[in-house]
Coordinates of C-alpha atoms in Angstrom, one line a residue:
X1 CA -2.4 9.8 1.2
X2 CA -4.9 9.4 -1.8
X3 CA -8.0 8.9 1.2
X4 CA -7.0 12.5 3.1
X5 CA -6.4 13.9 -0.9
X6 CA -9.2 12.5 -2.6
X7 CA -11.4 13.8 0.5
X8 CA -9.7 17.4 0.4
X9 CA -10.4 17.7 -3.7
X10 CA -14.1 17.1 -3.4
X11 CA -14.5 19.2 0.4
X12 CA -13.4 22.3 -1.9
X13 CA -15.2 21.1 -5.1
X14 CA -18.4 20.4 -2.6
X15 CA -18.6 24.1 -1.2
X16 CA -18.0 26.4 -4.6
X17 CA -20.8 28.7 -5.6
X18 CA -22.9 28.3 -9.1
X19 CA -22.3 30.8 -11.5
X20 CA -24.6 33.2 -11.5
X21 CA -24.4 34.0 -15.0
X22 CA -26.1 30.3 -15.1
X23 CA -28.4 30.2 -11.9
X24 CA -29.1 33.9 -11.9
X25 CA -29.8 36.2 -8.2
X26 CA -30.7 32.2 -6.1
X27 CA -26.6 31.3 -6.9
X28 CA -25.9 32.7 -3.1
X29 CA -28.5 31.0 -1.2
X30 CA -27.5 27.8 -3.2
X31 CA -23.5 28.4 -2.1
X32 CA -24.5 28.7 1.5
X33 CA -26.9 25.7 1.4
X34 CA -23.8 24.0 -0.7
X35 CA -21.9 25.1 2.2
X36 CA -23.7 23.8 5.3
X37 CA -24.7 20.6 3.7
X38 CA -22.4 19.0 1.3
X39 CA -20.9 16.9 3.9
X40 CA -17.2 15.8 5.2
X41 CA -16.3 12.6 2.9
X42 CA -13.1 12.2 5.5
X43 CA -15.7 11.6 8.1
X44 CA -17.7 8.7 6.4
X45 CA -14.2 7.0 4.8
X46 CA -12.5 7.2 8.1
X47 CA -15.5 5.5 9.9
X48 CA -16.3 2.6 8.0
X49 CA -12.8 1.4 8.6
X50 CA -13.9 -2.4 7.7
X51 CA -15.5 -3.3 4.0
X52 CA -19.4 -3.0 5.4
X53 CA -22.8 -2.2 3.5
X54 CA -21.0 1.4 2.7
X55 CA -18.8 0.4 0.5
X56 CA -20.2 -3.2 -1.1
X57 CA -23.4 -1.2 -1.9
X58 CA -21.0 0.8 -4.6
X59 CA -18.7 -2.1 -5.2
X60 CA -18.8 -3.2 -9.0
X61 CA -17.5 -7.0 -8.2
X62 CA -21.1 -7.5 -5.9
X63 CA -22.8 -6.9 -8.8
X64 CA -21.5 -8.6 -11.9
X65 CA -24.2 -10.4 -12.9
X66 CA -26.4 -7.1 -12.9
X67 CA -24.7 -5.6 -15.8
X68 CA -26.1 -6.3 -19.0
X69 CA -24.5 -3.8 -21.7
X70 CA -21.5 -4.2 -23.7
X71 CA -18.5 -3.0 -21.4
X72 CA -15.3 -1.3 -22.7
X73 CA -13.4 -0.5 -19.5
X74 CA -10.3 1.4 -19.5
X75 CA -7.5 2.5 -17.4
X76 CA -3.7 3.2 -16.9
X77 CA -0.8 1.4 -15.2
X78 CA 0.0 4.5 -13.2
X79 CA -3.7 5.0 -12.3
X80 CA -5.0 3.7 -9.2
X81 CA -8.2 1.7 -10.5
X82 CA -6.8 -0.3 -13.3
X83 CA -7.3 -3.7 -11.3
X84 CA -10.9 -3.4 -12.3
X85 CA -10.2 -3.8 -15.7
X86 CA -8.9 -7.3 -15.4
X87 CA -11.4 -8.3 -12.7
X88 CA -14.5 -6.9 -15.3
X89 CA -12.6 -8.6 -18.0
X90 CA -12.7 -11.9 -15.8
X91 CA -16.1 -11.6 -14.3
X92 CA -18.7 -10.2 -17.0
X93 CA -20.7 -12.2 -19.2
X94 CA -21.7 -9.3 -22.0
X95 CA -19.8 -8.4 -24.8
X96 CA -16.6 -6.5 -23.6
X97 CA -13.1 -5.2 -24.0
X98 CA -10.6 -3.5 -22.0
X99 CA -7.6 -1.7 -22.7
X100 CA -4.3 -0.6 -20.5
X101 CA -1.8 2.1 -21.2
X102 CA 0.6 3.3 -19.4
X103 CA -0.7 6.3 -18.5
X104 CA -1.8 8.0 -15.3
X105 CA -5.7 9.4 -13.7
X106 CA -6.2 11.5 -17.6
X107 CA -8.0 10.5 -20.4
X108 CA -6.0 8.7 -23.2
X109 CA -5.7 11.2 -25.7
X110 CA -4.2 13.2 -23.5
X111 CA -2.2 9.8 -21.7
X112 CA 1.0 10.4 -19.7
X113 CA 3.3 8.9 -19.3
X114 CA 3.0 8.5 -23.1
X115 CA 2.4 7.5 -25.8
X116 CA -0.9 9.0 -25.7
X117 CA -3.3 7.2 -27.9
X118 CA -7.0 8.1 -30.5
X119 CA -8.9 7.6 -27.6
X120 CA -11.9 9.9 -29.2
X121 CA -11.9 7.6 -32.2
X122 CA -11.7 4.4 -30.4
X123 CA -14.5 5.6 -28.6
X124 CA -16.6 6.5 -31.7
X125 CA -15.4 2.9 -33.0
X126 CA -17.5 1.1 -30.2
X127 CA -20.7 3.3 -30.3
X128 CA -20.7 2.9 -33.9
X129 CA -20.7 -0.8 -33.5
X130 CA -23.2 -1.2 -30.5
X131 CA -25.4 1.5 -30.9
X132 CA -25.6 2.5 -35.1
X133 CA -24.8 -1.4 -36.1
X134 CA -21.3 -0.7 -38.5
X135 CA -19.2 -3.5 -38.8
X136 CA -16.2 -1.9 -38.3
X137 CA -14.3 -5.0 -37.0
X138 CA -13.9 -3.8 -33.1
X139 CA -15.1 -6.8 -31.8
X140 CA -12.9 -9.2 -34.2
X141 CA -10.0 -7.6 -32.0
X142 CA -8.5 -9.1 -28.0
X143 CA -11.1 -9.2 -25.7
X144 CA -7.6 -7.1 -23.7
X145 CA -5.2 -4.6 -25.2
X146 CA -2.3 -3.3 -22.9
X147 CA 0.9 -1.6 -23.2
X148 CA 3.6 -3.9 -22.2
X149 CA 6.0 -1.4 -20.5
X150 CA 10.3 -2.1 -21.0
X151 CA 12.9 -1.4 -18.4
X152 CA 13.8 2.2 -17.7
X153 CA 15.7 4.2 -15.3
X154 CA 13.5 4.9 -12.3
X155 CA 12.4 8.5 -12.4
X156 CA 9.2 10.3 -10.8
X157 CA 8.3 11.7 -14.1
X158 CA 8.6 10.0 -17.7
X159 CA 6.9 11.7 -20.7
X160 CA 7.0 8.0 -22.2
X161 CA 7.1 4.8 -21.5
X162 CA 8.9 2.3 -23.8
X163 CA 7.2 -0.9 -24.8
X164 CA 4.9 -2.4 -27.2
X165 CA 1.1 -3.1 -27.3
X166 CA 0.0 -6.8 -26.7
X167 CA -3.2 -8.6 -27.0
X168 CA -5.5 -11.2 -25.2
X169 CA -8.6 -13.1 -26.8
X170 CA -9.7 -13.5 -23.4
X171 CA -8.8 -13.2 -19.5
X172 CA -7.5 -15.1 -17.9
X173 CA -5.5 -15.7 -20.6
X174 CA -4.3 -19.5 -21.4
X175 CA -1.0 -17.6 -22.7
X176 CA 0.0 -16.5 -19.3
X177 CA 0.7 -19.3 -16.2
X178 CA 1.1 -18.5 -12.5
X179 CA 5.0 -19.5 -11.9
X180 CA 6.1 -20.1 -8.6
X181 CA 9.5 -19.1 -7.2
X182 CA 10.3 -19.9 -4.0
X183 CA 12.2 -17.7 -1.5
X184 CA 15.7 -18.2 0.3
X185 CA 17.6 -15.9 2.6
X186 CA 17.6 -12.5 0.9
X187 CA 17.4 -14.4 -2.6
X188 CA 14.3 -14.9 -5.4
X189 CA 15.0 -18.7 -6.4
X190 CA 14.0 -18.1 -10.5
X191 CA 16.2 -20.9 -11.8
X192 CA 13.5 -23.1 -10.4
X193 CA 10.1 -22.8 -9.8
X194 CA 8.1 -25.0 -7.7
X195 CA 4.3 -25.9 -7.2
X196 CA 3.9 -26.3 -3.6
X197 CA 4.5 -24.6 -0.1
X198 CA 7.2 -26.3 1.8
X199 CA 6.2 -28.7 4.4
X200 CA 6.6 -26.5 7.6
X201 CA 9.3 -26.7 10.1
X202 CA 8.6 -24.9 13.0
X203 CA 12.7 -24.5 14.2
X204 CA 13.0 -22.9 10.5
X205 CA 15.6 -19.5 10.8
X206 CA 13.7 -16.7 10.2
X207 CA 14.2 -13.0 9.2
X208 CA 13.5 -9.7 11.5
X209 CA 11.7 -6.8 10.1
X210 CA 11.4 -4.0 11.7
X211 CA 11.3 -0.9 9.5
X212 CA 12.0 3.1 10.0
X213 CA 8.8 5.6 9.4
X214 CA 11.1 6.7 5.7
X215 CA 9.7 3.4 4.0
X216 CA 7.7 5.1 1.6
X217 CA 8.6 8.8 1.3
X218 CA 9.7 7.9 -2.5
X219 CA 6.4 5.7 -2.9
X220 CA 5.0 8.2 -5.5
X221 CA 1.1 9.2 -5.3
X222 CA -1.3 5.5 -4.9
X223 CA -3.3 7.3 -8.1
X224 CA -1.1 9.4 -10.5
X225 CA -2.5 12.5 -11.7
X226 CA 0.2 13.2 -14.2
X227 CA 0.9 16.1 -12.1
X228 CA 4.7 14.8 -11.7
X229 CA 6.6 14.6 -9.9
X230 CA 4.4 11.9 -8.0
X231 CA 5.3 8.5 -9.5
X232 CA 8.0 6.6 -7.4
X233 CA 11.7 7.1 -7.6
X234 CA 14.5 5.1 -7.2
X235 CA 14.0 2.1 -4.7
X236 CA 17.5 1.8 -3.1
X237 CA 16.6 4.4 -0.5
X238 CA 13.6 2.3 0.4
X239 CA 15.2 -0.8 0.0
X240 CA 17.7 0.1 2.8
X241 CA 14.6 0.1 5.2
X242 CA 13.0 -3.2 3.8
X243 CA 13.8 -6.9 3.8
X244 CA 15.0 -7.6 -0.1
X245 CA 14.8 -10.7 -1.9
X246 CA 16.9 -10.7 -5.2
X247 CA 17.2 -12.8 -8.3
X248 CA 20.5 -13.7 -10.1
X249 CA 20.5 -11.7 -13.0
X250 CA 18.2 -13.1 -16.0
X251 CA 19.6 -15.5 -18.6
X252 CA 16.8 -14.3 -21.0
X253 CA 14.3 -11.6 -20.7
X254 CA 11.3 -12.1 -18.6
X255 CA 7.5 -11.3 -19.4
X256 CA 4.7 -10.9 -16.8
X257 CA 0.9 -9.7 -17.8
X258 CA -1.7 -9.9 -14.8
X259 CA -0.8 -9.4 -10.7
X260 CA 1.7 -11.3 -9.3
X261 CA 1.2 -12.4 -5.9
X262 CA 3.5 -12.9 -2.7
X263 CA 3.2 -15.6 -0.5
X264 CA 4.8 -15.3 3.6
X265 CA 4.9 -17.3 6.5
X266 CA 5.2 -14.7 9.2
X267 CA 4.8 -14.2 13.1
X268 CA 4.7 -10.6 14.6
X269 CA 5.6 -9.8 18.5
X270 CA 2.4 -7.1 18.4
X271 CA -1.6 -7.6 17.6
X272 CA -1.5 -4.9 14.6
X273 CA 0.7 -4.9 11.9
X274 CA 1.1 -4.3 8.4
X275 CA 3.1 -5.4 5.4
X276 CA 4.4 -3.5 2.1
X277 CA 5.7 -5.8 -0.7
X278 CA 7.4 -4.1 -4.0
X279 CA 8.4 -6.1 -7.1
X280 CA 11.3 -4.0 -8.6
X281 CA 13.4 -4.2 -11.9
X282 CA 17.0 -3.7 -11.2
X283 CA 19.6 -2.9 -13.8
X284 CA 23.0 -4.0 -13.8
X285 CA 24.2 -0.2 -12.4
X286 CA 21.6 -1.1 -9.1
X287 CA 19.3 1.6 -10.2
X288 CA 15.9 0.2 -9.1
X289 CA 12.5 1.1 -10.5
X290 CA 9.3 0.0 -9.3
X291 CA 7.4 -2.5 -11.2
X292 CA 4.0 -3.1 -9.3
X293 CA 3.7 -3.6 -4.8
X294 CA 0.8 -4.4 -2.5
X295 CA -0.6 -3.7 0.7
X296 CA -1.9 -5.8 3.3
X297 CA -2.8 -4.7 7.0
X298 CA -2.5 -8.1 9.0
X299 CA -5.7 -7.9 10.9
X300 CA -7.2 -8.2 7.5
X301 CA -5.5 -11.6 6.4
X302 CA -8.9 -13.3 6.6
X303 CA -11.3 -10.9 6.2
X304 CA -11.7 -6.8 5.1
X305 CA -15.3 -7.3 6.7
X306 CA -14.4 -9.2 9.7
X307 CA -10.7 -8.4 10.7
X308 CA -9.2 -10.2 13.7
X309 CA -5.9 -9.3 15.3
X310 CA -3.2 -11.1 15.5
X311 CA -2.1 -13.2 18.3
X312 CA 1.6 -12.3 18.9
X313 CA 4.4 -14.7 17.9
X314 CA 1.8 -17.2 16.2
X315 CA 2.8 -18.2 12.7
X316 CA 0.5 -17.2 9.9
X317 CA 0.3 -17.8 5.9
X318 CA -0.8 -14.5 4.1
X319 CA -1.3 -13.9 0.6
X320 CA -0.3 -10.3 -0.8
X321 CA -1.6 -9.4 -4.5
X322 CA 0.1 -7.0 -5.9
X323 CA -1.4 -4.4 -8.6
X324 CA -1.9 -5.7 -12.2
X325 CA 1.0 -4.7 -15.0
X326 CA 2.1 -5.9 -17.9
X327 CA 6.4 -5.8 -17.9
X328 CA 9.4 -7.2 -19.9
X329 CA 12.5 -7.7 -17.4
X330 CA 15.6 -7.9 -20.2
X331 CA 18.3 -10.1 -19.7
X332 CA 20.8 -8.9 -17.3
X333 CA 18.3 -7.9 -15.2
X334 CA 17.6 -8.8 -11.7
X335 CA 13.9 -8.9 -9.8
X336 CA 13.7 -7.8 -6.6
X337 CA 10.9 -7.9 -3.9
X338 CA 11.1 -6.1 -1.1
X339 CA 8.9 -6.1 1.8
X340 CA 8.2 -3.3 4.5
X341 CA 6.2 -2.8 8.0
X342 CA 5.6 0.7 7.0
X343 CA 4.6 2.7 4.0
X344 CA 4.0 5.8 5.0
X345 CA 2.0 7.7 3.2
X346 CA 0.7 5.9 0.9
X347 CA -0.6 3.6 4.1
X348 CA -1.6 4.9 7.3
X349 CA 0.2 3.7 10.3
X350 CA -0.4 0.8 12.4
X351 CA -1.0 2.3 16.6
X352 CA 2.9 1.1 17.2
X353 CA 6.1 -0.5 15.7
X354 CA 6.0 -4.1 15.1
X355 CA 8.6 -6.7 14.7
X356 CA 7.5 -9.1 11.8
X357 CA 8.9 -12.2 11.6
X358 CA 9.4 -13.8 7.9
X359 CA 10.2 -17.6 7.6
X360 CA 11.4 -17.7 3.6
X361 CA 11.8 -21.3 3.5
X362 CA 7.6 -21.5 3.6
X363 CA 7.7 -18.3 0.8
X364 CA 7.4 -17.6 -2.6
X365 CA 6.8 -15.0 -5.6
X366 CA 4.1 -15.9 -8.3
X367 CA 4.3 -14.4 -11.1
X368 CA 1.7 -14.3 -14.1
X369 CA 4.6 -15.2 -17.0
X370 CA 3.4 -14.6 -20.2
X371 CA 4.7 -16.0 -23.7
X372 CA 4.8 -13.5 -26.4
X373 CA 2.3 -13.8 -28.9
X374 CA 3.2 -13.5 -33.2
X375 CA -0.6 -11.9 -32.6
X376 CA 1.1 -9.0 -30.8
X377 CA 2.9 -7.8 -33.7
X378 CA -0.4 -7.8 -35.9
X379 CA -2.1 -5.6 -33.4
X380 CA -3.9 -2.9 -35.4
X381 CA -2.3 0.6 -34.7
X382 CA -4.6 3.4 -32.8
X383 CA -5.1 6.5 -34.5
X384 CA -3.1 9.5 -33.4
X385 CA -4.6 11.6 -30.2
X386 CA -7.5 14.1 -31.2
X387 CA -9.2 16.4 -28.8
X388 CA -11.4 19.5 -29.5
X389 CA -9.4 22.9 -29.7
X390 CA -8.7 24.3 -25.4
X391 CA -10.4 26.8 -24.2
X392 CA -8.9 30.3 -24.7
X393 CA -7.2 31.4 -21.3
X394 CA -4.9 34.4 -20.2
X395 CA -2.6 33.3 -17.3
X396 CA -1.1 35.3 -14.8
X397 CA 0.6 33.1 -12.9
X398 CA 1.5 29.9 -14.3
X399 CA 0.7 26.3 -12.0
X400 CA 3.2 24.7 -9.9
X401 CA 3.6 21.0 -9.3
X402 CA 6.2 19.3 -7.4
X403 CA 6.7 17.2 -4.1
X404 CA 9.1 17.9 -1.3
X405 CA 10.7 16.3 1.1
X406 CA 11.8 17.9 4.4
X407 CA 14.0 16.2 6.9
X408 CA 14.7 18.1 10.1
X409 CA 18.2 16.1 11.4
X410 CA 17.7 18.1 14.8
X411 CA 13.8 17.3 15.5
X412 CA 13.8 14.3 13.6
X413 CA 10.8 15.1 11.4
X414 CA 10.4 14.5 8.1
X415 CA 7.9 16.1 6.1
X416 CA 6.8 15.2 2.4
X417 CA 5.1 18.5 1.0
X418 CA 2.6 18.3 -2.6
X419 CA 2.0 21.0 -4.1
X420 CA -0.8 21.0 -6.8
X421 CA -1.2 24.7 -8.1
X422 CA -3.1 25.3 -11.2
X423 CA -1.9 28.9 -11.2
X424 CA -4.3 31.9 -11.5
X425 CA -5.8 32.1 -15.4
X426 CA -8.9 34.1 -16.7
X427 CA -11.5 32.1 -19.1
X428 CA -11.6 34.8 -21.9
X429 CA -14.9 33.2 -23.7
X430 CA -17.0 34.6 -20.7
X431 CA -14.2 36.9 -18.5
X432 CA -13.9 34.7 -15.5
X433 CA -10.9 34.9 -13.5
X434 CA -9.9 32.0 -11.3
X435 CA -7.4 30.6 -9.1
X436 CA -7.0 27.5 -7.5
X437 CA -4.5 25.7 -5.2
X438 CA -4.1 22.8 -3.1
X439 CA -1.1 21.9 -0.5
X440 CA -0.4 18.4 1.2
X441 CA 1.7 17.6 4.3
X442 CA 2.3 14.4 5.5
X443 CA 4.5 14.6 8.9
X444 CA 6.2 12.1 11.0
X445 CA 8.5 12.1 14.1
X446 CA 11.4 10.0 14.4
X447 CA 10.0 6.6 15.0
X448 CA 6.4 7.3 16.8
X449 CA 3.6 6.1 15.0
X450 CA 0.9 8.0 16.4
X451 CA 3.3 11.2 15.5
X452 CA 1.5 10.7 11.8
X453 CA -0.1 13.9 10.4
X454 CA -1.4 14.6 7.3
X455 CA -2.5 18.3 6.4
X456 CA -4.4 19.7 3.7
X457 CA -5.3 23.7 2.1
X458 CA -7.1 24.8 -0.4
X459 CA -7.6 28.0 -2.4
X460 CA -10.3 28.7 -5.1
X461 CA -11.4 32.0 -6.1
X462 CA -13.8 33.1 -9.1
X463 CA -14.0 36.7 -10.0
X464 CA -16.1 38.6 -13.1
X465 CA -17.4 42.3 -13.0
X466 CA -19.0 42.2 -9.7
X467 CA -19.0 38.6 -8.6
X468 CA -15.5 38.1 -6.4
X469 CA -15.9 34.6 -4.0
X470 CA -13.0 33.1 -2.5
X471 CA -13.2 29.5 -0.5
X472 CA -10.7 28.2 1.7
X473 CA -10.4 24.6 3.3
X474 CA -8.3 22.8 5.7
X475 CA -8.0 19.1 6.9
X476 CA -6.2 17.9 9.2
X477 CA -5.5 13.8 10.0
X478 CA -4.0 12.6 12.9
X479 CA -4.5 9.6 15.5
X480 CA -2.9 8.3 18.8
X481 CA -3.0 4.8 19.6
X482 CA -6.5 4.5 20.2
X483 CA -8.2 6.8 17.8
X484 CA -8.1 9.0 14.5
X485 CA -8.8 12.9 15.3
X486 CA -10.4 14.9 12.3
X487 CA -10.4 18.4 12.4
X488 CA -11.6 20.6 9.7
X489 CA -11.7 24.2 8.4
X490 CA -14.1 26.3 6.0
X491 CA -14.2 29.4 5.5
X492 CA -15.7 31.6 2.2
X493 CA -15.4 35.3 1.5
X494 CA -17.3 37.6 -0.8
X495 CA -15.7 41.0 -1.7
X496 CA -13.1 40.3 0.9
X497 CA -15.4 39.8 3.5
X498 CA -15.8 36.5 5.3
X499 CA -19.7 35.4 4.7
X500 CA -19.3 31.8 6.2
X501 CA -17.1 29.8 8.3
X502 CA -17.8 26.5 9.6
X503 CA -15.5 23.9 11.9
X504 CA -15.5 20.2 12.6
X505 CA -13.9 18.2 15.0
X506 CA -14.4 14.0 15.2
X507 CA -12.7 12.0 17.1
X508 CA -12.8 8.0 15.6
X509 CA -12.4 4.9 17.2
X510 CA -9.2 3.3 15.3
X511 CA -10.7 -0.1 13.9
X512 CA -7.8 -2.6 13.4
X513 CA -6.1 0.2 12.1

């Protein structure tokens, strides 16, 4: 979802025109240039299907060493890139600190879910101390600051979060140990942890997974924009198309700070497969909300440069991290992980169904446990959210955000539909009109893999006095059992008449995909 999406934001942000009450009379020769060169990022990302020179040149964690500033990294629990946090935290050697709300992809002074934090002064706090030399105690504080987030009712949107700011003098933490709970049928074993695999028995009963293309329709968006609805909903629907493992309900409550990990002994009757685990909190009423989940494709078990297949009804041991996230579980309470062959579409499709085998005798849950610090409670407070005064706008239409979901009993296809309008508004500071619009669909059929389809369009449109540009794109992801099929649309239009248009069609080997 967030490859096709990501790849659609910056093919209509790659082909707008400069202003030209900026660039003056060149800002249509530079459009048109803009236009035939910027490039289809769906293209490159869909090729280099396997982590290659592309993406390790860009990668932060081959190049550790290299940095040699002070570091304050940042991020959200609902973003998508909050893992680096912990992972710079772990891996630098300069001066640093990070810090974890619970917010989404927005800055922190403007943070949702809430609460929303003085990010601007925080910031001013750190330059102050590294670049004008004021001792203004930042570095006296954790090396890491996150937002430990409480139980709640699962919900795609929550204007705050509940829980409490902890604090680590360093990561990894000695406060926080790696429990291991082993696995029975259906059932979490925390009463006792354990520190070793089982010793393997290879006429051990095993479980069948198998699950329907719906696994994931209430997955939420892999990198929250805080354009909600888009964080995940209530897991019961997808737990009815999962294998679950549940706990007995907590004697006492339960904290974990860092990225628990899932441990499966597995077999699968086809070469490609993949696996979605979930780590939910569920309250005594069964409502189920989504703590953290992970994503592995099976040819990868080994290797994201050098995947191999699998060879069919052989037993393997994989190792699934989950995403990093700090969470109480209350008493009462029961964890649940639940695992899933599809997750559509957060994850693209394996080429056909496969039936995974899991032996839960030979699995187990880690989870980073942490002990509650008296430092918590001493945690200086952060100021109260500043931010310069907006821009002066007139709207005329308002935006629109919300996700749908079509199911079509008769055909069998189900459809999940973002839309992501930020409404038609004039800038009254220089008397620009704009509008701007995006639209998702991701479509399956029934239960045929290659039926997956994702769909993208985009509107932008500037208009002042005599300079009227619209640009429209379209992209279009689909695949059959051997290959992904890209196909492409732009088209621009000044005074309502169509100036460019431009088409691509690619056709990419599938790569253990």
């Amino acid at each position: 979802g967030d490859n096709l999406s990501e790849a659609t934001v910056m093919f209509a942000f790659n082909t707008l025109p400069p202003d030209p009450m900026i660039v003056g009379n060149r800002w249509r020769d530079m459009w048109f240039d803009r236009m035939e060169n910027s490039g289809l990022w769906l293209e490159q990302w869909v090729e280099n299907q396997r982590r290659n020179d592309y993406w390790s040149t860009s990668s932060v964690c081959e190049y550790y060493s290299a940095i040699e500033c002070p570091v304050y990294a940042i991020g959200g629990w609902a973003d998508g890139f909050t893992n680096t946090v912990l992972r710079l935290m772990q891996h630098l050697e300069v001066p640093r600190k990070g810090l974890i709300g619970p917010w989404g992809h927005k800055y922190p002074h403007q943070g949702l879910p809430g609460p929303a934090i003085g990010f601007l002064q925080e910031a001013l706090r750190w330059w102050d101390y590294w670049l004008k030399g004021k001792d203004n105690g930042i570095m006296d504080e954790p090396m890491l600051r996150a937002w430990e987030q409480d139980s709640i009712p699962p919900d795609t949107s929550y204007a705050e979060r509940p829980g409490r700011w902890i604090g680590e003098s360093g990561w990894p933490s000695d406060n926080i140990s790696m429990r291991r709970y082993g696995l029975g049928p259906y059932t979490i074993a925390m009463g006792e942890g354990h520190g070793g695999p089982h010793q393997r028995d290879e006429h051990e009963s095993s479980l069948a997974l198998q699950s329907p293309l719906s696994v994931g329709l209430f997955a939420g968006k892999w990198c929250s924009y805080a354009a909600t609805p888009d964080l995940p909903g209530d897991q019961r629907e997808e737990d009815g198309g999962s294998l679950i493992f549940s706990s007995r309900q907590l004697a006492e409550p339960l904290d974990i700070f860092g990225m628990p990990v899932v441990e499966l002994e597995l077999s699968s009757d086809k070469p490609q497969a993949m696996l979605a685990v979930r780590l939910s909190d569920v309250a005594p009423d069964g409502k189920s909300t989504r703590v953290t989940y992970g994503l592995l494709n099976l040819s990868h078990r080994d290797s994201d440069a050098n995947p191999e297949p699998l060879v069919p009804h052989r037993r393997y041991r994989v190792r699934i991290p989950m995403n990093g996230i700090a969470q109480r579980f209350p008493a009462g309470h029961q964890l649940r992980l639940s695992v899933s062959t599809s997750y559509w579409p957060l994850a693209w499709l394996p080429p056909e169904p496969a039936q995974v085998e899991i032996y839960p005798s030979s699995c187990a849950l880690v989870l980073p446990e942490r002990k509650p610090g008296e430092e918590d409670a001493h945690l200086p407070e952060f100021d109260e959210p500043e931010e310069a005064p907006p821009l002066e706008i007139h709207t005329f239409e308002a935006s629109d955000h919300n996700w749908l979901l079509h199911r079509d009993l008769a055909t069998k296809e189900s459809t999940l539909e973002v839309i992501n309008d930020q409404g038609h508004f004039r800038i009254e500071d220089i008397g620009t009109e704009i509008r701007r619009s995006t639209r998702e669909w991701y479509t399956t059929l029934h239960d045929d893999f290659t039926s997956a389809r994702g769909e993208t369009y985009t509107e932008r449109s500037f208009k002042r006095d005599d300079w009227n540009v619209e640009i429209y794109t379209r992209s279009i992801l689909s695949c059959d059992e051997s290959n992904f099929f890209i196909h492409a649309q732009l088209d621009a239009y000044e005074d309502d008449y169509r100036v460019f248009s431009k088409n691509w069609e690619k056709v990419i080997p599938r790569d253990h995909m």
